[in-house]
CSV table of C-alpha atoms in Angstrom, one decimal:
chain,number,residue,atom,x,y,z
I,15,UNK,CA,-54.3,151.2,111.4
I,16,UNK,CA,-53.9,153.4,108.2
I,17,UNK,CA,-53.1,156.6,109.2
I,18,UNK,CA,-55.3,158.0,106.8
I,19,UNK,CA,-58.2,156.9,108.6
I,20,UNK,CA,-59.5,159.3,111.4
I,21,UNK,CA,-61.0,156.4,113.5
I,22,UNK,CA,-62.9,157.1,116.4
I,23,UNK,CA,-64.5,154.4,118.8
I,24,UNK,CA,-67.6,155.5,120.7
I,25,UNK,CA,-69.4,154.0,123.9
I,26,UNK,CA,-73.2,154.6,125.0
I,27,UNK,CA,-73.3,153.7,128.6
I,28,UNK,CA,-77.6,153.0,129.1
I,29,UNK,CA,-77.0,150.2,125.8
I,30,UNK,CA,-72.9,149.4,126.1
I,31,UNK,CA,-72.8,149.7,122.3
I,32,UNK,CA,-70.1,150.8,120.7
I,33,UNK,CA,-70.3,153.3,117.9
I,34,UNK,CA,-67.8,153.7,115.3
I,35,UNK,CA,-66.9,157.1,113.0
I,36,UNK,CA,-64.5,156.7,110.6
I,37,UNK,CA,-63.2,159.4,107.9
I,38,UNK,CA,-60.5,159.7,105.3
I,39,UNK,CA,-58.0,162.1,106.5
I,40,UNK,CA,-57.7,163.9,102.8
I,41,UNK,CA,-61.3,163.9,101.2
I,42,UNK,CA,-62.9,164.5,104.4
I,43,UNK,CA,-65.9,162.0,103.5
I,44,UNK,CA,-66.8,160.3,106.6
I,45,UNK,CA,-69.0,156.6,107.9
I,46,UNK,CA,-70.6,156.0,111.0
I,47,UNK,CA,-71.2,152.4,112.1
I,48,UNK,CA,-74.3,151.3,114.6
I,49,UNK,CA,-75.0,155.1,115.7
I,50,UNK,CA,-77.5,155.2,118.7
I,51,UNK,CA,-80.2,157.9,118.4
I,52,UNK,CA,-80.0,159.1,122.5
I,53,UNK,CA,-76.0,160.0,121.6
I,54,UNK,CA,-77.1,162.3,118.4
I,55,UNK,CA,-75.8,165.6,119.8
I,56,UNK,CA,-72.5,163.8,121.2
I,57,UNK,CA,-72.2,162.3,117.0
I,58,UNK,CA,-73.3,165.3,115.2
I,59,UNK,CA,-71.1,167.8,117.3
I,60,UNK,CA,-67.8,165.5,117.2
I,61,UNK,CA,-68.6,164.9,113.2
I,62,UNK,CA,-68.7,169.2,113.3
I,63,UNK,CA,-65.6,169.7,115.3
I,64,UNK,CA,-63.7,166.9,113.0
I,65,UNK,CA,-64.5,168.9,109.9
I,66,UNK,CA,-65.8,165.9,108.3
I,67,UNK,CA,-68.6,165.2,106.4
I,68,UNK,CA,-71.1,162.1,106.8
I,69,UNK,CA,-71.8,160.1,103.8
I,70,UNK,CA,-72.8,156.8,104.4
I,71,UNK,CA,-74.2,155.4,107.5
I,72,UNK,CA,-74.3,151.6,108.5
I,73,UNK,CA,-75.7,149.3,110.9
I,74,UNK,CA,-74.1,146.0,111.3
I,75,UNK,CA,-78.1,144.2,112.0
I,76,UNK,CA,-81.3,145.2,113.3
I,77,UNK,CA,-80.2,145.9,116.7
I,78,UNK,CA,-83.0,144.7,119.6
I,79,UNK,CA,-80.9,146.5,122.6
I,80,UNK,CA,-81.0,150.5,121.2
I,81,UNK,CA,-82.6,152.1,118.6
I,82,UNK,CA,-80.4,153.7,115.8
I,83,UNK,CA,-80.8,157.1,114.7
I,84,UNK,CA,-80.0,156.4,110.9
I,85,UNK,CA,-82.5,157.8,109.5
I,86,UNK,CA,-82.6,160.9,111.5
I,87,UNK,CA,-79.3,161.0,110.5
I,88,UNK,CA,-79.8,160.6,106.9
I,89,UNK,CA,-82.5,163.5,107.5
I,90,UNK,CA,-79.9,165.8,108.9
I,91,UNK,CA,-76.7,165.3,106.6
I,92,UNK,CA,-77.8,163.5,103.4
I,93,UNK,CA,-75.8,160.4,104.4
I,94,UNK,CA,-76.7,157.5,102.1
I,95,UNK,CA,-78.0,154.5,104.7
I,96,UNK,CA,-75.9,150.8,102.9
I,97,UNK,CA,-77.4,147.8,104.6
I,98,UNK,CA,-76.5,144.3,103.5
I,99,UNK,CA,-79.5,143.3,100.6
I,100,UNK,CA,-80.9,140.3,103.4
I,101,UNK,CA,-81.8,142.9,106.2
I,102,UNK,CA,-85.2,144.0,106.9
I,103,UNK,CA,-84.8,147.4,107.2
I,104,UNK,CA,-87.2,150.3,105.1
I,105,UNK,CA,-85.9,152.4,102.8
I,106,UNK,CA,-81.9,152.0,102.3
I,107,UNK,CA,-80.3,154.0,100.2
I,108,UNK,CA,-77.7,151.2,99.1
I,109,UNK,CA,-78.3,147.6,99.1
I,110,UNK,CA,-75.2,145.6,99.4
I,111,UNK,CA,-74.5,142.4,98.2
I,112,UNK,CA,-72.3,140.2,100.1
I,113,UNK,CA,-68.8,140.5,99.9
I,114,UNK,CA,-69.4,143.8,97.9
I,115,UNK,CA,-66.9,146.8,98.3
I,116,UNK,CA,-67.9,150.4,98.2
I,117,UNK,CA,-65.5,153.6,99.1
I,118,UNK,CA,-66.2,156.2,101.4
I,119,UNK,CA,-63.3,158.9,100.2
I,120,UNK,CA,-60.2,156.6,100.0
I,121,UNK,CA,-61.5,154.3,102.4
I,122,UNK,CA,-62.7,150.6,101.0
I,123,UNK,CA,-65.2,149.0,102.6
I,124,UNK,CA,-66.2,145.0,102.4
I,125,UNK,CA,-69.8,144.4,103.5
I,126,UNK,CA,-69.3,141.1,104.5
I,127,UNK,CA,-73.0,139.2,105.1
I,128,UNK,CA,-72.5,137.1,108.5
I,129,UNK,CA,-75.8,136.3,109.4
I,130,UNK,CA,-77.3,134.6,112.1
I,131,UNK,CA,-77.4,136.6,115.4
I,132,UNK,CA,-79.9,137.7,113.2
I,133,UNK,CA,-80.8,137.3,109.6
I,134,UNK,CA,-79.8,140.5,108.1
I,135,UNK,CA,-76.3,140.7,110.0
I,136,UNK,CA,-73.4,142.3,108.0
I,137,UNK,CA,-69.9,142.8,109.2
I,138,UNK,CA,-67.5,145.6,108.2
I,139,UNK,CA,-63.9,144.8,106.7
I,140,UNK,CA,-62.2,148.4,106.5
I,141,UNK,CA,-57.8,147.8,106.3
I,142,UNK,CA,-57.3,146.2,109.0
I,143,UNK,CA,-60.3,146.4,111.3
I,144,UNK,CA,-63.1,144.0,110.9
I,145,UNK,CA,-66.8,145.7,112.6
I,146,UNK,CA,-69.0,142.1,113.3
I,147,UNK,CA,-71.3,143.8,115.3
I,148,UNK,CA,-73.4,141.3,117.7
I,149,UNK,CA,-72.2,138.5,115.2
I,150,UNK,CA,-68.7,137.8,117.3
I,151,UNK,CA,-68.1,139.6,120.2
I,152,UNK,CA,-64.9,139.5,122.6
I,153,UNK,CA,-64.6,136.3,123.6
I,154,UNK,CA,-68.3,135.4,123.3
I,155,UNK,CA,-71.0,135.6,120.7
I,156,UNK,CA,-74.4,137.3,119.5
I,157,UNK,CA,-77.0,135.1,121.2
I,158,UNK,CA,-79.2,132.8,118.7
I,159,UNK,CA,-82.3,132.4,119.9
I,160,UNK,CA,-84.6,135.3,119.0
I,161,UNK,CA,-84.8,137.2,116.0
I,162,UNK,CA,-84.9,134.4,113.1
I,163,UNK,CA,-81.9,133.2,114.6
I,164,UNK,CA,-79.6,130.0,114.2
I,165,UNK,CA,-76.7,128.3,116.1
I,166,UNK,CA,-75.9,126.8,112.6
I,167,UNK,CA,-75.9,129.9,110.7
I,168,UNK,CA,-73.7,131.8,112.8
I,169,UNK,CA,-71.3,129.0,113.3
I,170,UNK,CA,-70.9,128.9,109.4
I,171,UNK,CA,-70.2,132.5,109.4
I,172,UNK,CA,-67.7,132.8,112.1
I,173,UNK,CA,-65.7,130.3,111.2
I,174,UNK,CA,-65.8,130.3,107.1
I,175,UNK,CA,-66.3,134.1,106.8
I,176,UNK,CA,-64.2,135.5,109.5
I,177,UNK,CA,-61.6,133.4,111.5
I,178,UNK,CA,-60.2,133.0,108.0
I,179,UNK,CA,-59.4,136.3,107.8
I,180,UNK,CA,-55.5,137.7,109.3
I,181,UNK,CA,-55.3,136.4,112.5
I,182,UNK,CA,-54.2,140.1,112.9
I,183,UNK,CA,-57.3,141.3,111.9
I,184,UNK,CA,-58.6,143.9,114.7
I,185,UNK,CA,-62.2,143.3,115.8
I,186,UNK,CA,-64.1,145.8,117.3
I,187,UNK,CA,-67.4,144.5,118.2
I,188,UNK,CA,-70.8,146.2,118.8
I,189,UNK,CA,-70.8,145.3,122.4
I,190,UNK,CA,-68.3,144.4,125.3
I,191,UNK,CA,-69.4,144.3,128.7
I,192,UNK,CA,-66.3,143.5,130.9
I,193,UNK,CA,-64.9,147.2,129.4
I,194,UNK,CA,-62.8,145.7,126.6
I,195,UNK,CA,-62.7,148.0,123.7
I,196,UNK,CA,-61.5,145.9,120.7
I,197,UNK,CA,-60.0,142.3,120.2
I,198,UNK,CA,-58.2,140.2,117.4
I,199,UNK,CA,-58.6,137.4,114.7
I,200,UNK,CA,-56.4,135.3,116.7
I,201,UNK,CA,-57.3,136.0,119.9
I,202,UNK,CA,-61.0,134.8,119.6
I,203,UNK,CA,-59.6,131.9,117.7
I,204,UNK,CA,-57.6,131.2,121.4
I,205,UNK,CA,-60.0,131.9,123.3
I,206,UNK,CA,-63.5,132.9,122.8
I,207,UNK,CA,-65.6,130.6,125.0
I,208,UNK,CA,-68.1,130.1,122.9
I,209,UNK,CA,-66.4,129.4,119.5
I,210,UNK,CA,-62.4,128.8,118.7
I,211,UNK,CA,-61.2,127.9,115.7
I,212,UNK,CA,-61.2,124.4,117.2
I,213,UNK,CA,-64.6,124.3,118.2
I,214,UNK,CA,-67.2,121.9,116.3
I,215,UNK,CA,-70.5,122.8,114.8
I,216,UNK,CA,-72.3,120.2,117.6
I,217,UNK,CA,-70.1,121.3,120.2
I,218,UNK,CA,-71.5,125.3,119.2
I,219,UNK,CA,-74.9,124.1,119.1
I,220,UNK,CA,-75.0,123.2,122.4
I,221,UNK,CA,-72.9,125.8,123.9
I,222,UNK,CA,-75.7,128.4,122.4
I,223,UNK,CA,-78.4,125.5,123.8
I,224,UNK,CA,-77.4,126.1,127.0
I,225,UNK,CA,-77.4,130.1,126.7
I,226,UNK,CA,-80.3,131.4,128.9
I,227,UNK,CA,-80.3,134.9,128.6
I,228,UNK,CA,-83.5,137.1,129.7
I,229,UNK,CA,-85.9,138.4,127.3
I,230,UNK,CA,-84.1,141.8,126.0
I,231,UNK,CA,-85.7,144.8,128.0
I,232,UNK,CA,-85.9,146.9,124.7
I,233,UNK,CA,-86.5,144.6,122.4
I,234,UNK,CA,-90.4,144.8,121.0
I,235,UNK,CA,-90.1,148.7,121.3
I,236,UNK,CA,-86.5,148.3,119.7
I,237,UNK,CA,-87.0,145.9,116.5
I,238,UNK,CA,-90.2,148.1,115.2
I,239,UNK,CA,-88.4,151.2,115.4
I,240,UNK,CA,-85.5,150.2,113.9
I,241,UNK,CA,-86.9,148.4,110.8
I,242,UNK,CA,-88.2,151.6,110.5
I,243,UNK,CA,-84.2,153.6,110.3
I,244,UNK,CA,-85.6,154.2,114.1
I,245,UNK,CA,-88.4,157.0,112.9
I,246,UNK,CA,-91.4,155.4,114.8
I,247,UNK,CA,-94.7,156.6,116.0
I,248,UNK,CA,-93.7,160.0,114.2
I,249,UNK,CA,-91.2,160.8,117.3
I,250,UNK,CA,-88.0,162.8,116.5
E,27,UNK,CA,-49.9,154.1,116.2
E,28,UNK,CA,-46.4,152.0,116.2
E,29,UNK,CA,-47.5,148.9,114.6
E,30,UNK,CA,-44.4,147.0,117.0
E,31,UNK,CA,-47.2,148.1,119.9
E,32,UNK,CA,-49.8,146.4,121.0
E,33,UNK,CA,-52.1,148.5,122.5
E,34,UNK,CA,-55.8,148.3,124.7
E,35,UNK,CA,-58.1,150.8,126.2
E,36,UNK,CA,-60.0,149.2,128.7
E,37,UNK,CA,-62.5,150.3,131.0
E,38,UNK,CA,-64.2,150.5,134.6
E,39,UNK,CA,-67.9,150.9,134.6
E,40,UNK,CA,-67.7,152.2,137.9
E,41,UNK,CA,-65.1,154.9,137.7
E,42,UNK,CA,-65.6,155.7,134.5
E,43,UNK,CA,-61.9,154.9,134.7
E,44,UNK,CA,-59.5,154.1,131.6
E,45,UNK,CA,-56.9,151.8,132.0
E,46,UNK,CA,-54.2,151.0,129.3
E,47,UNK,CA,-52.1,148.5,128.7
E,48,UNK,CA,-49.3,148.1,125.9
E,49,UNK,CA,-46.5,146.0,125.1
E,50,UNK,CA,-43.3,145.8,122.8
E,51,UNK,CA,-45.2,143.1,120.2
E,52,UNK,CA,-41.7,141.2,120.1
E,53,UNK,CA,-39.7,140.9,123.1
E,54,UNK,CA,-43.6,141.2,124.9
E,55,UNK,CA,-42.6,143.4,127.4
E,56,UNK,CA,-45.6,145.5,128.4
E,57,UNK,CA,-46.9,148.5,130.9
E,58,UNK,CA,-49.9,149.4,132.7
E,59,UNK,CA,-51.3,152.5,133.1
E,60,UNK,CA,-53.8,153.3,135.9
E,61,UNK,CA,-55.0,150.2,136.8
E,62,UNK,CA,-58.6,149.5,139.2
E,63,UNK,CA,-58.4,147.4,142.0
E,64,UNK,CA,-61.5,146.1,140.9
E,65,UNK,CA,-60.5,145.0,137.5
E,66,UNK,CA,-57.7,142.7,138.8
E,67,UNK,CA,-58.9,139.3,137.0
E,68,UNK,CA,-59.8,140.8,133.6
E,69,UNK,CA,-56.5,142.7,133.2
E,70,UNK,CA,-54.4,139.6,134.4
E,71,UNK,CA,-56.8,137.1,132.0
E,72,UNK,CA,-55.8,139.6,129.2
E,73,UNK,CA,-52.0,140.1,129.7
E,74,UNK,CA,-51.9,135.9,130.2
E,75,UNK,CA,-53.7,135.5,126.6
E,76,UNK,CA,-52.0,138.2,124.9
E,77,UNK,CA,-48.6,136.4,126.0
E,78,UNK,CA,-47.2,139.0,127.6
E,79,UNK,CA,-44.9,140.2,130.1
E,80,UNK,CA,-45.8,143.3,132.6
E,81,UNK,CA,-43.0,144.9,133.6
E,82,UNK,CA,-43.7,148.3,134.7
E,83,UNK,CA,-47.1,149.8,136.2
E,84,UNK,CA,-47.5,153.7,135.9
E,85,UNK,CA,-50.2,155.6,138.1
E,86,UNK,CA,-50.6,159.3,136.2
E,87,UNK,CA,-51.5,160.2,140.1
E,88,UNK,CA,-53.2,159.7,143.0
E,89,UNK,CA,-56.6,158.8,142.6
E,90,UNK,CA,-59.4,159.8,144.2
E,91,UNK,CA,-62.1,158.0,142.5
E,92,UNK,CA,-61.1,154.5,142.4
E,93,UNK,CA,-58.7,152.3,144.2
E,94,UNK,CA,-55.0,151.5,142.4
E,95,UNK,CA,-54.1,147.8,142.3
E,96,UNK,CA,-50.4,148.9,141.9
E,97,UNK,CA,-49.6,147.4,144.7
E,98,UNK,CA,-51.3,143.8,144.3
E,99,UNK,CA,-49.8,143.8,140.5
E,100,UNK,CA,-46.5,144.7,141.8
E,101,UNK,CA,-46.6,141.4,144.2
E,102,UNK,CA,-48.1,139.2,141.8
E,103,UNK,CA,-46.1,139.9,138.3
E,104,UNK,CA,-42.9,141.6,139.7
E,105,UNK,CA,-43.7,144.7,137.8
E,106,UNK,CA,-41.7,147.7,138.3
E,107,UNK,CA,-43.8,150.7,139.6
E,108,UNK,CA,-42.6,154.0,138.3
E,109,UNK,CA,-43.9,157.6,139.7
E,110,UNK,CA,-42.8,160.8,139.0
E,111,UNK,CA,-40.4,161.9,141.9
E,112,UNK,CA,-43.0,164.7,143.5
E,113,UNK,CA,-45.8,161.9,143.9
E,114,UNK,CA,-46.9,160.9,147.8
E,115,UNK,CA,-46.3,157.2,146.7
E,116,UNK,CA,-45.2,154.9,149.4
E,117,UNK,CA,-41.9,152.5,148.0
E,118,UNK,CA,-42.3,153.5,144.4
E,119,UNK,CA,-39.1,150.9,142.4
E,120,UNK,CA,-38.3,153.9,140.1
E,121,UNK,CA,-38.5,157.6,140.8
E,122,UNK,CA,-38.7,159.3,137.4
E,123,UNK,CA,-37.5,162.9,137.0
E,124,UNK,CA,-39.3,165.4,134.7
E,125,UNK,CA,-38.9,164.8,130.9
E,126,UNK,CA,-37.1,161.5,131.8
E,127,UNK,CA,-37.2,158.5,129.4
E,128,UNK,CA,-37.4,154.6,129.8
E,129,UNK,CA,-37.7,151.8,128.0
E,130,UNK,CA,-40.5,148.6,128.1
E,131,UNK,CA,-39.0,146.6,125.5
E,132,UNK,CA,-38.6,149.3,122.4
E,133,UNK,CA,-41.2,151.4,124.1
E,134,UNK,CA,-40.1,154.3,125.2
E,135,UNK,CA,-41.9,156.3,127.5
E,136,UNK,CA,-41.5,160.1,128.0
E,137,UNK,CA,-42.5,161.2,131.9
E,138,UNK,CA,-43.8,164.8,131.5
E,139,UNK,CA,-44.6,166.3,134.7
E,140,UNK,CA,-48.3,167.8,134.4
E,141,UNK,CA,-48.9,169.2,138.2
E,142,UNK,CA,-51.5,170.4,139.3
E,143,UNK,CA,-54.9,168.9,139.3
E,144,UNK,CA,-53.0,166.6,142.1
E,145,UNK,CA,-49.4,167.8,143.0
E,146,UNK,CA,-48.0,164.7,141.5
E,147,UNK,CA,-49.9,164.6,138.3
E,148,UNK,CA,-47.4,162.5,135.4
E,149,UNK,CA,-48.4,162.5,131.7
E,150,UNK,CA,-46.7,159.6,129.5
E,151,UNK,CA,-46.0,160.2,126.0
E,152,UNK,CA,-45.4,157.3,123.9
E,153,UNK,CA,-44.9,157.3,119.9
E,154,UNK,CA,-47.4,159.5,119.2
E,155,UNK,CA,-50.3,158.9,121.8
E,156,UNK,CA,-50.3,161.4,125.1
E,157,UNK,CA,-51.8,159.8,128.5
E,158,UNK,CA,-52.8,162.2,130.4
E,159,UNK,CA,-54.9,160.8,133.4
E,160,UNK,CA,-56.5,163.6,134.9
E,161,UNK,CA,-54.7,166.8,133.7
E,162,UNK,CA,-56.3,166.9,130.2
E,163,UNK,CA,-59.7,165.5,129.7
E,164,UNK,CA,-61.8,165.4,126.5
E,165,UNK,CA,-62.7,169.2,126.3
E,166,UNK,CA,-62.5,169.3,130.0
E,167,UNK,CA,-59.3,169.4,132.5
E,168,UNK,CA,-59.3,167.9,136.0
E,169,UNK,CA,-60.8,169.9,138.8
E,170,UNK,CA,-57.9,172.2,140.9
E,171,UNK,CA,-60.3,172.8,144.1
E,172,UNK,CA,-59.0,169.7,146.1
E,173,UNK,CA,-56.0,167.4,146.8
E,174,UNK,CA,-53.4,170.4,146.4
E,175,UNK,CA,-54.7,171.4,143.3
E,176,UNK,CA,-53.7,174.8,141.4
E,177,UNK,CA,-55.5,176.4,138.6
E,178,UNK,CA,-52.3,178.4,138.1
E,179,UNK,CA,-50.0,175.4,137.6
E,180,UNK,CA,-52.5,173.2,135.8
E,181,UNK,CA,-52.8,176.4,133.7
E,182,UNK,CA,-48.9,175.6,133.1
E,183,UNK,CA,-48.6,172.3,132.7
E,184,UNK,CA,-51.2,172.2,129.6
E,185,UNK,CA,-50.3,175.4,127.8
E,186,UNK,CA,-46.4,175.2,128.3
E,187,UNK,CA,-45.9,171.2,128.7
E,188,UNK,CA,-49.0,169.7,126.6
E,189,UNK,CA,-50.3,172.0,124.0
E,190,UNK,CA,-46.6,172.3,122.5
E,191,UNK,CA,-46.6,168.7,121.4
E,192,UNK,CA,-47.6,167.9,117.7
E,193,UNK,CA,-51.1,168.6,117.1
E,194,UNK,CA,-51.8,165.0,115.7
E,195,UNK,CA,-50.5,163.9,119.0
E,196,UNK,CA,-53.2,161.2,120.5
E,197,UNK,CA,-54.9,162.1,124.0
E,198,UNK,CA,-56.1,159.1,125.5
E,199,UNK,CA,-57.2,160.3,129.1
E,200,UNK,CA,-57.8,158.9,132.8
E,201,UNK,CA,-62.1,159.5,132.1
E,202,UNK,CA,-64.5,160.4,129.8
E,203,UNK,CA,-68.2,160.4,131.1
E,204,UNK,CA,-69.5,161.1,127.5
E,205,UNK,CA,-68.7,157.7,126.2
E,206,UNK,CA,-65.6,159.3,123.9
E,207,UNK,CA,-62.5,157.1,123.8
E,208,UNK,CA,-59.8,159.7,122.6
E,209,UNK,CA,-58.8,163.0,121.1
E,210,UNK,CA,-55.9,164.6,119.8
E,211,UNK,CA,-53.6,167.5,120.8
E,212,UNK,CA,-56.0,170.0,117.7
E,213,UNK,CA,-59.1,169.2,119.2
E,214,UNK,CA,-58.3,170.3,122.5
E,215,UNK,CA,-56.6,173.3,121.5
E,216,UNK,CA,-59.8,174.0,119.6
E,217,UNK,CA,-62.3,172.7,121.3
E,218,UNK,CA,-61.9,172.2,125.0
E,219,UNK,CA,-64.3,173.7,126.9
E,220,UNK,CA,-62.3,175.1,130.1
E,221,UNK,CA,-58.5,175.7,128.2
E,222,UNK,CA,-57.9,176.6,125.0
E,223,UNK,CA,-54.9,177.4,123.4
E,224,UNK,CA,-55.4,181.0,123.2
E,225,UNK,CA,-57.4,181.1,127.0
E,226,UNK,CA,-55.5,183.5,129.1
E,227,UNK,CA,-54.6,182.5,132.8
E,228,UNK,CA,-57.0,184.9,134.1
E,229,UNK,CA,-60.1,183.0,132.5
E,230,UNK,CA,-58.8,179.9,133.2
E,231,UNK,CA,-58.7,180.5,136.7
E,232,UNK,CA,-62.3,182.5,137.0
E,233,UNK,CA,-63.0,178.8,134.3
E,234,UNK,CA,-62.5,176.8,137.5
E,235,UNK,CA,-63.4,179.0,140.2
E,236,UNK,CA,-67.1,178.2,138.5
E,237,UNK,CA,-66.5,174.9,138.7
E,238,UNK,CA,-69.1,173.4,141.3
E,239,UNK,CA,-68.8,169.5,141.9
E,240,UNK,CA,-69.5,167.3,144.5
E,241,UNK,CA,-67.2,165.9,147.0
E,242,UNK,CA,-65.4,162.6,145.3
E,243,UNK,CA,-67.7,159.9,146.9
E,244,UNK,CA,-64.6,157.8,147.8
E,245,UNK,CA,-61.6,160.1,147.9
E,246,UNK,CA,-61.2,159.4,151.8
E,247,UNK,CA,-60.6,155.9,151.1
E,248,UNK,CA,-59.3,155.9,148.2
E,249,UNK,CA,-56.6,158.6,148.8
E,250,UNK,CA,-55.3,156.7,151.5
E,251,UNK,CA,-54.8,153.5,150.2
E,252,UNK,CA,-53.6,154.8,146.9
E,253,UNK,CA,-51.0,156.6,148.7
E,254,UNK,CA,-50.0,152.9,150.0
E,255,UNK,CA,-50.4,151.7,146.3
E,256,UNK,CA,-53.7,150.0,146.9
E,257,UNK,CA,-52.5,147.7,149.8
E,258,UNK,CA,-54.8,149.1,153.0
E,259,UNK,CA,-56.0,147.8,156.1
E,260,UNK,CA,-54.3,144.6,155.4
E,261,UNK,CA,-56.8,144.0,152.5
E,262,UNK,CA,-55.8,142.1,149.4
């Protein structure tokens, strides 16, 4: 990791999502990636005590399991909200085009579109840390069949858009729910279960086939809030 | 970070336990640190895919909230387990002194005696990353009101033996029940919420004296069969 990066990794225990704050060490100017709006006092007190400041805050999809507190967050800090051009999300302050890079202080950051968990998915390529998000997760994937999603989609961006990245290449996903905080390039090329580097497009296709996952508890609440930056119902 | 170490944080759901593993990235000699019992399959599936070698397993102290797997490891992997000399460790393979250094392949490890949230509290400090188990929390410090503890010599251990290390030194601790992953040596100083660097004994000991927690719901079990590395009642 650049030591120039302040990097902190955060965990919400009621969604297992993982948060992400990262700041240049000099300038100060800080990110936040997939915050979760029932962990804003935790955020906004640890972005106070870090003596950084909050300009621009991402969410790596339209999340169905939590609902985001970016645009609370942009209410309280004036944080420009980036979000890949494909995601259906109200009111960005940034739309990113795919493979586009944008600096945050010293700190470049490639938007890379990896869609489809779901359609608007975008994956964050800061040094030598990749964010995916639901799109890869440690040694699994996001699942395909809600949300405008597609086994063929996804399997086109895993394997063209990120196992060609370093196999060094840390990922820190959005999710991990054996208590795994972060995993690597090459180590989901070895041995994700649902998609190596060896793995066919048929072969993926059934794999996510035979996924039966239940209906997502939060989901219908979830998706209309966050479409909205998660302002809903006028609640605060 | 070294970039020679490979380095996880993993985690128990239950305990709200960290565990850490890290390894020399070329000769692949790793340690553990605090291991759970319950745990056993993922961290063994993990240190077979990352292609390493575990050769010593480190306990900060004696639990009382989870069950070591010290033991088990030591029997499956021929791992060395290292404790600091004062801990009540049955058949320990090394017995560290204060201050003493080893090596795990180019790693060395720093064993800084941090008594006494348990008598036989043991920090680590490797490259520039502290782990402190229990002693130091994220703005919080173990509690001192069972299991031997001392306010006075806990007071001790983290003004005289902790907060003198660099202040961009990395605290990765035993817990955090806020869903924070680490902090560093400046924000504790700073920010913690029972022992600053400018608290005076005298608070710190009315700090704790306020302290009002529960009774550990598994320190009779587990502070027996920790004390027998996690082999008890001829369970494996």
């Amino acid at each position: 990791m650049n030591p120039n990066i302040i990097f902190r990794q955060l965990f919400d225990e009621k969604s297992w999502t993982y948060t992400y704050i990262l700041a240049d060490i000099e300038t100060r100017e800080a990110l936040i990636i997939d915050p979760v709006r029932d962990k804003i006092d935790r955020d906004l007190k640890l972005i106070a005590e870090l003596w950084i400041t909050l300009t621009h805050i991402l969410d790596t999809h339209i999340h169905a399991d939590h609902i985001t507190w970016s645009g609370l967050l942009r209410e309280k800090t004036g944080a420009k909200i980036a979000m890949w051009e494909w995601a259906h999300i109200a009111k960005p302050d940034m739309m990113l085009a795919d493979w586009e890079i944008f600096s945050v202080g010293d700190i470049k950051v490639r938007a890379i579109s990896t869609p489809w968990h779901t359609d608007g998915c975008t994956s964050y390529f800061i040094w030598d840390m990749l964010f995916t998000g639901d799109t890869l997760l440690i040694r699994k994937t996001g699942r395909t069949d809600f949300q405008w999603g597609s086994a063929e989609q996804l399997y086109d961006s895993i394997q063209n858009k990120i196992y060609v990245l370093p196999n060094s290449t840390k990922i820190y996903s959005g999710h991990d729910y054996t208590g795994q905080t972060m995993s690597t390039i090459w180590e989901e090329k070895s041995y994700n279960t649902r998609i190596k580097n060896t793995t066919t497009l048929v072969e993926f296709i059934d794999t996510m086939q035979a996924v039966n996952l239940d209906y997502p508890k939060y989901i219908d609440i979830a998706l209309t809030a966050n479409m909205q930056l998660g302002i809903y119902n006028n609640q605060k």
